[in-house]
Amino acid sequence: MNFSPSEEQVLIRNMVREFADNEIKPIAAEIDKTHRFPEETVARMKDLSLFGLALPEEYGGTGVDSLAAAIVYEELARVDASHSIILSVHGMATKPIYYFGTDEQKQKYLPDLASGKSIGCFCLTEPGAGTDAGAQASRGVREGDKFIINGSKVFITNGSVGGTYVIFVMTQPDKGLKGITAFIVDRDNPGLKIGQLEEKMGICASATAEVIFDNMVVPVSDMLGQEGDGFKIAMRALDAGRIGVAAQAVGIAQGAMEAAVTYIKDRKQFGKPIAANQGIQWMVADMANAIEGARLLTYQAAWYNDTPGRWSKYSAMAKLTAARMAMDVTRDAIQLHGGIGYTRNYPVERFLRDAKITEIYEGTNEVMKMVISGAVLA
Ligand code: COS
């Protein structure tokens, strides 16, 4: 067992940290306040080849391992969680095409996803299919060599800015979970429409939209995997995606702790910096300890993700631990700031709002417990 990061992982961390500090930090408060999708920094993430993280070089990607990808999501979230989720959901849409796509599909879709020319979306959730992801109401009916698809998806990250949509639809309702099928759909398909944009509590700069399928015609050649494989494709993508959310939670907490440390060293009460009080020091110790524990679980899950087998339990453990930890750390980071931490003058209230979603999306804390207990009791 080796806990040292590779030279490549160190280089990537340094590059993304510099980018996030220099280019994202100056706009982070503004894009949060205005709910603006940050086109300019997303373009820079394309320049830095971050959209190709999940893919090998033959498709124009960078071919780094899952741990390096987790480090990228962590470093982005340390400054702004919206950037982190924009990129990790792009990866969650991209990877299934790489794993389950035909050669033709890979040639057709992956190069544009790797360059970021096309942003990926993962369309699973519906109004009636959240935790019960198998309860898909969207329907696909086969007519010869095409499917006619109707239905709608909600809370789709990148939904209004996407180029390539990996969608999950019920094509054989009598087969239950084994009747769900995945498809790849281009943004320019006339049957794909963008509905309402959500106004959210946190991750405000990420575009979260409803995606509607209105008599959408999709050729059988754009079916991903075999008919009926959709649920397993979605679950496998979520196993990987949850590591991205765990990394996001670790980054948010790290950013919040750093902000708090800067503040408590500077803030004086009773004639000395408040950091000189042991009660404050113990809070900092608890924060640092909790962050490091969640980081280790997250890196472990990322490591497992590149090995054969099914590692759902480890990604669920990482996400559950990191998400809860991020809530605790961001709440304490505000506490350490006192009243000013509750205002928008400092970033910690944004970190708290951004942390909350890590307990919900890509599977709630409760779903993580279902996955963990299911594996332990199997
Ligand atoms: N990888 C591969 N296969 C998986 C899998 C995974 N991670 N998880 C489940 N499967 C398979 C099972 O092996 C089973 O296959 P068989 O019938 O061949 O044995 C099948 O899928 C059904 O599994 P299960 O019975 O566990 O499904 P459930 O309907 O009980 O669902 C939960 C389980 C709740 C864990 C699942 O629906 C889930 O993760 N829900 C949350 C969805 C989510 O995260 N939504 C967030 C929005 S997406 S951004």
PDB file of N, CA, C and O in Angstrom, residues 205-273:
ATOM      1  N   ALA A 205     -24.138  28.303  -9.561  1.00  0.00           N
ATOM      2  CA  ALA A 205     -23.600  28.595 -10.897  1.00  0.00           C
ATOM      3  C   ALA A 205     -23.682  27.387 -11.824  1.00  0.00           C
ATOM      4  O   ALA A 205     -23.330  27.478 -12.995  1.00  0.00           O
ATOM      5  N   SER A 206     -24.137  26.263 -11.304  1.00  0.00           N
ATOM      6  CA  SER A 206     -24.316  25.118 -12.195  1.00  0.00           C
ATOM      7  C   SER A 206     -25.739  25.182 -12.743  1.00  0.00           C
ATOM      8  O   SER A 206     -26.661  25.598 -12.042  1.00  0.00           O
ATOM      9  N   ALA A 207     -25.881  24.791 -14.009  1.00  0.00           N
ATOM     10  CA  ALA A 207     -27.188  24.915 -14.673  1.00  0.00           C
ATOM     11  C   ALA A 207     -27.970  23.626 -14.466  1.00  0.00           C
ATOM     12  O   ALA A 207     -27.606  22.576 -14.990  1.00  0.00           O
ATOM     13  N   THR A 208     -29.041  23.708 -13.683  1.00  0.00           N
ATOM     14  CA  THR A 208     -29.839  22.514 -13.357  1.00  0.00           C
ATOM     15  C   THR A 208     -31.205  22.670 -14.015  1.00  0.00           C
ATOM     16  O   THR A 208     -31.949  23.593 -13.679  1.00  0.00           O
ATOM     17  N   ALA A 209     -31.505  21.795 -14.950  1.00  0.00           N
ATOM     18  CA  ALA A 209     -32.700  22.026 -15.770  1.00  0.00           C
ATOM     19  C   ALA A 209     -33.547  20.770 -15.915  1.00  0.00           C
ATOM     20  O   ALA A 209     -33.078  19.649 -15.733  1.00  0.00           O
ATOM     21  N   GLU A 210     -34.789  21.041 -16.302  1.00  0.00           N
ATOM     22  CA  GLU A 210     -35.686  19.962 -16.726  1.00  0.00           C
ATOM     23  C   GLU A 210     -35.356  19.656 -18.190  1.00  0.00           C
ATOM     24  O   GLU A 210     -35.070  20.576 -18.976  1.00  0.00           O
ATOM     25  N   VAL A 211     -35.369  18.390 -18.540  1.00  0.00           N
ATOM     26  CA  VAL A 211     -35.112  17.994 -19.929  1.00  0.00           C
ATOM     27  C   VAL A 211     -36.321  17.179 -20.394  1.00  0.00           C
ATOM     28  O   VAL A 211     -36.712  16.213 -19.733  1.00  0.00           O
ATOM     29  N   ILE A 212     -36.907  17.611 -21.513  1.00  0.00           N
ATOM     30  CA  ILE A 212     -38.168  17.016 -21.966  1.00  0.00           C
ATOM     31  C   ILE A 212     -37.949  16.259 -23.282  1.00  0.00           C
ATOM     32  O   ILE A 212     -37.248  16.751 -24.180  1.00  0.00           O
ATOM     33  N   PHE A 213     -38.551  15.089 -23.370  1.00  0.00           N
ATOM     34  CA  PHE A 213     -38.498  14.305 -24.605  1.00  0.00           C
ATOM     35  C   PHE A 213     -39.897  14.342 -25.215  1.00  0.00           C
ATOM     36  O   PHE A 213     -40.848  13.815 -24.632  1.00  0.00           O
ATOM     37  N   ASP A 214     -39.989  14.990 -26.365  1.00  0.00           N
ATOM     38  CA  ASP A 214     -41.294  15.212 -26.975  1.00  0.00           C
ATOM     39  C   ASP A 214     -41.332  14.498 -28.330  1.00  0.00           C
ATOM     40  O   ASP A 214     -40.823  15.020 -29.326  1.00  0.00           O
ATOM     41  N   ASN A 215     -41.892  13.294 -28.320  1.00  0.00           N
ATOM     42  CA  ASN A 215     -41.860  12.462 -29.540  1.00  0.00           C
ATOM     43  C   ASN A 215     -40.466  12.458 -30.148  1.00  0.00           C
ATOM     44  O   ASN A 215     -40.296  12.667 -31.361  1.00  0.00           O
ATOM     45  N   MET A 216     -39.492  12.243 -29.306  1.00  0.00           N
ATOM     46  CA  MET A 216     -38.081  12.316 -29.729  1.00  0.00           C
ATOM     47  C   MET A 216     -37.706  11.004 -30.447  1.00  0.00           C
ATOM     48  O   MET A 216     -37.877   9.916 -29.905  1.00  0.00           O
ATOM     49  N   VAL A 217     -37.179  11.150 -31.644  1.00  0.00           N
ATOM     50  CA  VAL A 217     -36.813   9.975 -32.435  1.00  0.00           C
ATOM     51  C   VAL A 217     -35.319   9.698 -32.236  1.00  0.00           C
ATOM     52  O   VAL A 217     -34.478  10.564 -32.474  1.00  0.00           O
ATOM     53  N   VAL A 218     -35.015   8.488 -31.762  1.00  0.00           N
ATOM     54  CA  VAL A 218     -33.607   8.118 -31.538  1.00  0.00           C
ATOM     55  C   VAL A 218     -33.342   6.809 -32.274  1.00  0.00           C
ATOM     56  O   VAL A 218     -34.046   5.814 -32.058  1.00  0.00           O
ATOM     57  N   PRO A 219     -32.341   6.790 -33.161  1.00  0.00           N
ATOM     58  CA  PRO A 219     -32.071   5.547 -33.887  1.00  0.00           C
ATOM     59  C   PRO A 219     -31.550   4.458 -32.945  1.00  0.00           C
ATOM     60  O   PRO A 219     -30.897   4.758 -31.943  1.00  0.00           O
ATOM     61  N   VAL A 220     -31.848   3.212 -33.282  1.00  0.00           N
ATOM     62  CA  VAL A 220     -31.362   2.085 -32.467  1.00  0.00           C
ATOM     63  C   VAL A 220     -29.841   2.145 -32.352  1.00  0.00           C
ATOM     64  O   VAL A 220     -29.262   1.734 -31.337  1.00  0.00           O
ATOM     65  N   SER A 221     -29.191   2.698 -33.353  1.00  0.00           N
ATOM     66  CA  SER A 221     -27.720   2.785 -33.319  1.00  0.00           C
ATOM     67  C   SER A 221     -27.229   3.681 -32.181  1.00  0.00           C
ATOM     68  O   SER A 221     -26.050   3.655 -31.826  1.00  0.00           O
ATOM     69  N   ASP A 222     -28.116   4.490 -31.584  1.00  0.00           N
ATOM     70  CA  ASP A 222     -27.722   5.319 -30.436  1.00  0.00           C
ATOM     71  C   ASP A 222     -28.193   4.732 -29.100  1.00  0.00           C
ATOM     72  O   ASP A 222     -28.154   5.404 -28.065  1.00  0.00           O
ATOM     73  N   MET A 223     -28.612   3.470 -29.144  1.00  0.00           N
ATOM     74  CA  MET A 223     -28.924   2.790 -27.872  1.00  0.00           C
ATOM     75  C   MET A 223     -27.580   2.422 -27.229  1.00  0.00           C
ATOM     76  O   MET A 223     -26.661   1.956 -27.905  1.00  0.00           O
ATOM     77  N   LEU A 224     -27.484   2.660 -25.913  1.00  0.00           N
ATOM     78  CA  LEU A 224     -26.213   2.395 -25.217  1.00  0.00           C
ATOM     79  C   LEU A 224     -26.319   1.041 -24.519  1.00  0.00           C
ATOM     80  O   LEU A 224     -27.180   0.854 -23.657  1.00  0.00           O
ATOM     81  N   GLY A 225     -25.448   0.113 -24.880  1.00  0.00           N
ATOM     82  CA  GLY A 225     -25.559  -1.253 -24.359  1.00  0.00           C
ATOM     83  C   GLY A 225     -26.743  -1.949 -25.016  1.00  0.00           C
ATOM     84  O   GLY A 225     -27.243  -1.506 -26.056  1.00  0.00           O
ATOM     85  N   GLN A 226     -27.211  -3.022 -24.406  1.00  0.00           N
ATOM     86  CA  GLN A 226     -28.342  -3.767 -24.957  1.00  0.00           C
ATOM     87  C   GLN A 226     -29.647  -3.217 -24.388  1.00  0.00           C
ATOM     88  O   GLN A 226     -29.640  -2.582 -23.324  1.00  0.00           O
ATOM     89  N   GLU A 227     -30.735  -3.494 -25.082  1.00  0.00           N
ATOM     90  CA  GLU A 227     -32.030  -3.099 -24.533  1.00  0.00           C
ATOM     91  C   GLU A 227     -32.206  -3.775 -23.170  1.00  0.00           C
ATOM     92  O   GLU A 227     -31.972  -4.980 -23.019  1.00  0.00           O
ATOM     93  N   GLY A 228     -32.586  -2.991 -22.148  1.00  0.00           N
ATOM     94  CA  GLY A 228     -32.776  -3.543 -20.800  1.00  0.00           C
ATOM     95  C   GLY A 228     -31.560  -3.396 -19.888  1.00  0.00           C
ATOM     96  O   GLY A 228     -31.633  -3.672 -18.698  1.00  0.00           O
ATOM     97  N   ASP A 229     -30.445  -2.925 -20.443  1.00  0.00           N
ATOM     98  CA  ASP A 229     -29.222  -2.760 -19.622  1.00  0.00           C
ATOM     99  C   ASP A 229     -29.192  -1.445 -18.841  1.00  0.00           C
ATOM    100  O   ASP A 229     -28.269  -1.196 -18.070  1.00  0.00           O
ATOM    101  N   GLY A 230     -30.194  -0.590 -19.074  1.00  0.00           N
ATOM    102  CA  GLY A 230     -30.107   0.791 -18.584  1.00  0.00           C
ATOM    103  C   GLY A 230     -29.895   0.938 -17.089  1.00  0.00           C
ATOM    104  O   GLY A 230     -29.080   1.735 -16.645  1.00  0.00           O
ATOM    105  N   PHE A 231     -30.635   0.133 -16.291  1.00  0.00           N
ATOM    106  CA  PHE A 231     -30.530   0.322 -14.828  1.00  0.00           C
ATOM    107  C   PHE A 231     -29.112   0.030 -14.355  1.00  0.00           C
ATOM    108  O   PHE A 231     -28.539   0.799 -13.569  1.00  0.00           O
ATOM    109  N   LYS A 232     -28.531  -1.036 -14.847  1.00  0.00           N
ATOM    110  CA  LYS A 232     -27.176  -1.381 -14.395  1.00  0.00           C
ATOM    111  C   LYS A 232     -26.150  -0.355 -14.884  1.00  0.00           C
ATOM    112  O   LYS A 232     -25.196  -0.022 -14.175  1.00  0.00           O
ATOM    113  N   ILE A 233     -26.360   0.154 -16.101  1.00  0.00           N
ATOM    114  CA  ILE A 233     -25.456   1.205 -16.610  1.00  0.00           C
ATOM    115  C   ILE A 233     -25.551   2.431 -15.700  1.00  0.00           C
ATOM    116  O   ILE A 233     -24.538   3.022 -15.301  1.00  0.00           O
ATOM    117  N   ALA A 234     -26.786   2.773 -15.329  1.00  0.00           N
ATOM    118  CA  ALA A 234     -26.969   3.947 -14.455  1.00  0.00           C
ATOM    119  C   ALA A 234     -26.331   3.727 -13.093  1.00  0.00           C
ATOM    120  O   ALA A 234     -25.651   4.614 -12.552  1.00  0.00           O
ATOM    121  N   MET A 235     -26.520   2.557 -12.520  1.00  0.00           N
ATOM    122  CA  MET A 235     -25.970   2.288 -11.176  1.00  0.00           C
ATOM    123  C   MET A 235     -24.444   2.301 -11.200  1.00  0.00           C
ATOM    124  O   MET A 235     -23.791   2.804 -10.295  1.00  0.00           O
ATOM    125  N   ARG A 236     -23.885   1.734 -12.267  1.00  0.00           N
ATOM    126  CA  ARG A 236     -22.420   1.725 -12.355  1.00  0.00           C
ATOM    127  C   ARG A 236     -21.889   3.157 -12.496  1.00  0.00           C
ATOM    128  O   ARG A 236     -20.888   3.528 -11.894  1.00  0.00           O
ATOM    129  N   ALA A 237     -22.592   3.952 -13.306  1.00  0.00           N
ATOM    130  CA  ALA A 237     -22.174   5.357 -13.463  1.00  0.00           C
ATOM    131  C   ALA A 237     -22.277   6.081 -12.123  1.00  0.00           C
ATOM    132  O   ALA A 237     -21.414   6.901 -11.769  1.00  0.00           O
ATOM    133  N   LEU A 238     -23.321   5.768 -11.358  1.00  0.00           N
ATOM    134  CA  LEU A 238     -23.482   6.425 -10.054  1.00  0.00           C
ATOM    135  C   LEU A 238     -22.404   5.984  -9.068  1.00  0.00           C
ATOM    136  O   LEU A 238     -21.944   6.786  -8.246  1.00  0.00           O
ATOM    137  N   ASP A 239     -21.991   4.730  -9.147  1.00  0.00           N
ATOM    138  CA  ASP A 239     -20.894   4.290  -8.263  1.00  0.00           C
ATOM    139  C   ASP A 239     -19.676   5.197  -8.451  1.00  0.00           C
ATOM    140  O   ASP A 239     -19.005   5.565  -7.484  1.00  0.00           O
ATOM    141  N   ALA A 240     -19.388   5.512  -9.703  1.00  0.00           N
ATOM    142  CA  ALA A 240     -18.235   6.385  -9.984  1.00  0.00           C
ATOM    143  C   ALA A 240     -18.572   7.840  -9.655  1.00  0.00           C
ATOM    144  O   ALA A 240     -17.763   8.559  -9.048  1.00  0.00           O
ATOM    145  N   GLY A 241     -19.783   8.252 -10.029  1.00  0.00           N
ATOM    146  CA  GLY A 241     -20.175   9.644  -9.801  1.00  0.00           C
ATOM    147  C   GLY A 241     -20.134  10.014  -8.320  1.00  0.00           C
ATOM    148  O   GLY A 241     -19.774  11.134  -7.949  1.00  0.00           O
ATOM    149  N   ARG A 242     -20.511   9.057  -7.468  1.00  0.00           N
ATOM    150  CA  ARG A 242     -20.543   9.329  -6.022  1.00  0.00           C
ATOM    151  C   ARG A 242     -19.149   9.628  -5.478  1.00  0.00           C
ATOM    152  O   ARG A 242     -19.007  10.341  -4.474  1.00  0.00           O
ATOM    153  N   ILE A 243     -18.128   9.090  -6.127  1.00  0.00           N
ATOM    154  CA  ILE A 243     -16.759   9.421  -5.698  1.00  0.00           C
ATOM    155  C   ILE A 243     -16.486  10.892  -6.021  1.00  0.00           C
ATOM    156  O   ILE A 243     -15.838  11.608  -5.249  1.00  0.00           O
ATOM    157  N   GLY A 244     -17.011  11.340  -7.158  1.00  0.00           N
ATOM    158  CA  GLY A 244     -16.877  12.759  -7.510  1.00  0.00           C
ATOM    159  C   GLY A 244     -17.563  13.661  -6.500  1.00  0.00           C
ATOM    160  O   GLY A 244     -17.044  14.713  -6.113  1.00  0.00           O
ATOM    161  N   VAL A 245     -18.746  13.235  -6.029  1.00  0.00           N
ATOM    162  CA  VAL A 245     -19.465  14.046  -5.028  1.00  0.00           C
ATOM    163  C   VAL A 245     -18.715  14.005  -3.690  1.00  0.00           C
ATOM    164  O   VAL A 245     -18.620  15.019  -2.988  1.00  0.00           O
ATOM    165  N   ALA A 246     -18.172  12.849  -3.351  1.00  0.00           N
ATOM    166  CA  ALA A 246     -17.380  12.763  -2.110  1.00  0.00           C
ATOM    167  C   ALA A 246     -16.184  13.720  -2.196  1.00  0.00           C
ATOM    168  O   ALA A 246     -15.888  14.469  -1.250  1.00  0.00           O
ATOM    169  N   ALA A 247     -15.510  13.715  -3.336  1.00  0.00           N
ATOM    170  CA  ALA A 247     -14.352  14.606  -3.519  1.00  0.00           C
ATOM    171  C   ALA A 247     -14.796  16.070  -3.438  1.00  0.00           C
ATOM    172  O   ALA A 247     -14.089  16.926  -2.872  1.00  0.00           O
ATOM    173  N   GLN A 248     -15.958  16.338  -3.991  1.00  0.00           N
ATOM    174  CA  GLN A 248     -16.513  17.696  -3.919  1.00  0.00           C
ATOM    175  C   GLN A 248     -16.727  18.097  -2.457  1.00  0.00           C
ATOM    176  O   GLN A 248     -16.355  19.214  -2.048  1.00  0.00           O
ATOM    177  N   ALA A 249     -17.294  17.192  -1.666  1.00  0.00           N
ATOM    178  CA  ALA A 249     -17.550  17.493  -0.248  1.00  0.00           C
ATOM    179  C   ALA A 249     -16.234  17.732   0.496  1.00  0.00           C
ATOM    180  O   ALA A 249     -16.131  18.657   1.327  1.00  0.00           O
ATOM    181  N   VAL A 250     -15.230  16.941   0.188  1.00  0.00           N
ATOM    182  CA  VAL A 250     -13.914  17.123   0.834  1.00  0.00           C
ATOM    183  C   VAL A 250     -13.356  18.504   0.470  1.00  0.00           C
ATOM    184  O   VAL A 250     -12.847  19.239   1.331  1.00  0.00           O
ATOM    185  N   GLY A 251     -13.472  18.868  -0.799  1.00  0.00           N
ATOM    186  CA  GLY A 251     -12.958  20.168  -1.239  1.00  0.00           C
ATOM    187  C   GLY A 251     -13.694  21.331  -0.592  1.00  0.00           C
ATOM    188  O   GLY A 251     -13.085  22.313  -0.158  1.00  0.00           O
ATOM    189  N   ILE A 252     -15.018  21.223  -0.517  1.00  0.00           N
ATOM    190  CA  ILE A 252     -15.813  22.289   0.125  1.00  0.00           C
ATOM    191  C   ILE A 252     -15.351  22.464   1.571  1.00  0.00           C
ATOM    192  O   ILE A 252     -15.112  23.590   2.045  1.00  0.00           O
ATOM    193  N   ALA A 253     -15.205  21.348   2.279  1.00  0.00           N
ATOM    194  CA  ALA A 253     -14.802  21.412   3.687  1.00  0.00           C
ATOM    195  C   ALA A 253     -13.397  22.001   3.833  1.00  0.00           C
ATOM    196  O   ALA A 253     -13.130  22.822   4.723  1.00  0.00           O
ATOM    197  N   GLN A 254     -12.515  21.595   2.934  1.00  0.00           N
ATOM    198  CA  GLN A 254     -11.145  22.129   2.983  1.00  0.00           C
ATOM    199  C   GLN A 254     -11.166  23.651   2.792  1.00  0.00           C
ATOM    200  O   GLN A 254     -10.497  24.399   3.513  1.00  0.00           O
ATOM    201  N   GLY A 255     -11.944  24.092   1.798  1.00  0.00           N
ATOM    202  CA  GLY A 255     -12.034  25.536   1.544  1.00  0.00           C
ATOM    203  C   GLY A 255     -12.600  26.279   2.743  1.00  0.00           C
ATOM    204  O   GLY A 255     -12.126  27.366   3.120  1.00  0.00           O
ATOM    205  N   ALA A 256     -13.618  25.682   3.377  1.00  0.00           N
ATOM    206  CA  ALA A 256     -14.251  26.324   4.543  1.00  0.00           C
ATOM    207  C   ALA A 256     -13.277  26.381   5.714  1.00  0.00           C
ATOM    208  O   ALA A 256     -13.190  27.401   6.418  1.00  0.00           O
ATOM    209  N   MET A 257     -12.542  25.297   5.920  1.00  0.00           N
ATOM    210  CA  MET A 257     -11.589  25.305   7.040  1.00  0.00           C
ATOM    211  C   MET A 257     -10.485  26.340   6.799  1.00  0.00           C
ATOM    212  O   MET A 257     -10.109  27.088   7.716  1.00  0.00           O
ATOM    213  N   GLU A 258      -9.986  26.390   5.576  1.00  0.00           N
ATOM    214  CA  GLU A 258      -8.928  27.366   5.286  1.00  0.00           C
ATOM    215  C   GLU A 258      -9.424  28.796   5.525  1.00  0.00           C
ATOM    216  O   GLU A 258      -8.709  29.634   6.077  1.00  0.00           O
ATOM    217  N   ALA A 259     -10.663  29.049   5.113  1.00  0.00           N
ATOM    218  CA  ALA A 259     -11.226  30.389   5.324  1.00  0.00           C
ATOM    219  C   ALA A 259     -11.327  30.683   6.819  1.00  0.00           C
ATOM    220  O   ALA A 259     -11.013  31.792   7.287  1.00  0.00           O
ATOM    221  N   ALA A 260     -11.748  29.673   7.585  1.00  0.00           N
ATOM    222  CA  ALA A 260     -11.904  29.865   9.032  1.00  0.00           C
ATOM    223  C   ALA A 260     -10.545  30.083   9.694  1.00  0.00           C
ATOM    224  O   ALA A 260     -10.402  30.944  10.592  1.00  0.00           O
ATOM    225  N   VAL A 261      -9.555  29.335   9.266  1.00  0.00           N
ATOM    226  CA  VAL A 261      -8.215  29.469   9.867  1.00  0.00           C
ATOM    227  C   VAL A 261      -7.660  30.880   9.620  1.00  0.00           C
ATOM    228  O   VAL A 261      -7.115  31.534  10.524  1.00  0.00           O
ATOM    229  N   THR A 262      -7.816  31.357   8.399  1.00  0.00           N
ATOM    230  CA  THR A 262      -7.360  32.719   8.089  1.00  0.00           C
ATOM    231  C   THR A 262      -8.054  33.715   9.013  1.00  0.00           C
ATOM    232  O   THR A 262      -7.427  34.620   9.588  1.00  0.00           O
ATOM    233  N   TYR A 263      -9.357  33.511   9.168  1.00  0.00           N
ATOM    234  CA  TYR A 263     -10.142  34.466   9.960  1.00  0.00           C
ATOM    235  C   TYR A 263      -9.753  34.443  11.435  1.00  0.00           C
ATOM    236  O   TYR A 263      -9.535  35.493  12.055  1.00  0.00           O
ATOM    237  N   ILE A 264      -9.622  33.277  12.025  1.00  0.00           N
ATOM    238  CA  ILE A 264      -9.399  33.208  13.492  1.00  0.00           C
ATOM    239  C   ILE A 264      -7.990  33.640  13.888  1.00  0.00           C
ATOM    240  O   ILE A 264      -7.749  34.002  15.035  1.00  0.00           O
ATOM    241  N   LYS A 265      -7.076  33.588  12.919  1.00  0.00           N
ATOM    242  CA  LYS A 265      -5.727  34.095  13.237  1.00  0.00           C
ATOM    243  C   LYS A 265      -5.722  35.621  13.255  1.00  0.00           C
ATOM    244  O   LYS A 265      -4.882  36.245  13.899  1.00  0.00           O
ATOM    245  N   ASP A 266      -6.641  36.199  12.509  1.00  0.00           N
ATOM    246  CA  ASP A 266      -6.677  37.652  12.366  1.00  0.00           C
ATOM    247  C   ASP A 266      -7.624  38.315  13.383  1.00  0.00           C
ATOM    248  O   ASP A 266      -7.329  39.384  13.922  1.00  0.00           O
ATOM    249  N   ARG A 267      -8.716  37.659  13.653  1.00  0.00           N
ATOM    250  CA  ARG A 267      -9.772  38.229  14.493  1.00  0.00           C
ATOM    251  C   ARG A 267      -9.330  38.277  15.974  1.00  0.00           C
ATOM    252  O   ARG A 267      -9.006  37.239  16.562  1.00  0.00           O
ATOM    253  N   LYS A 268      -9.340  39.498  16.537  1.00  0.00           N
ATOM    254  CA  LYS A 268      -8.929  39.633  17.943  1.00  0.00           C
ATOM    255  C   LYS A 268     -10.144  39.919  18.830  1.00  0.00           C
ATOM    256  O   LYS A 268     -10.993  40.740  18.504  1.00  0.00           O
ATOM    257  N   GLN A 269     -10.220  39.211  19.941  1.00  0.00           N
ATOM    258  CA  GLN A 269     -11.186  39.493  21.015  1.00  0.00           C
ATOM    259  C   GLN A 269     -10.447  39.314  22.335  1.00  0.00           C
ATOM    260  O   GLN A 269      -9.549  38.444  22.433  1.00  0.00           O
ATOM    261  N   PHE A 270     -10.786  40.107  23.314  1.00  0.00           N
ATOM    262  CA  PHE A 270     -10.102  40.069  24.613  1.00  0.00           C
ATOM    263  C   PHE A 270      -8.588  40.226  24.455  1.00  0.00           C
ATOM    264  O   PHE A 270      -7.788  39.564  25.126  1.00  0.00           O
ATOM    265  N   GLY A 271      -8.194  41.026  23.433  1.00  0.00           N
ATOM    266  CA  GLY A 271      -6.786  41.384  23.290  1.00  0.00           C
ATOM    267  C   GLY A 271      -5.892  40.353  22.620  1.00  0.00           C
ATOM    268  O   GLY A 271      -4.668  40.515  22.590  1.00  0.00           O
ATOM    269  N   LYS A 272      -6.459  39.306  22.066  1.00  0.00           N
ATOM    270  CA  LYS A 272      -5.617  38.306  21.372  1.00  0.00           C
ATOM    271  C   LYS A 272      -6.419  37.659  20.229  1.00  0.00           C
ATOM    272  O   LYS A 272      -7.664  37.663  20.252  1.00  0.00           O
ATOM    273  N   PRO A 273      -5.686  37.086  19.244  1.00  0.00           N
ATOM    274  CA  PRO A 273      -6.419  36.402  18.169  1.00  0.00           C
ATOM    275  C   PRO A 273      -7.262  35.280  18.765  1.00  0.00           C
ATOM    276  O   PRO A 273      -6.809  34.599  19.694  1.00  0.00           O
TER     277      PRO A 273
END
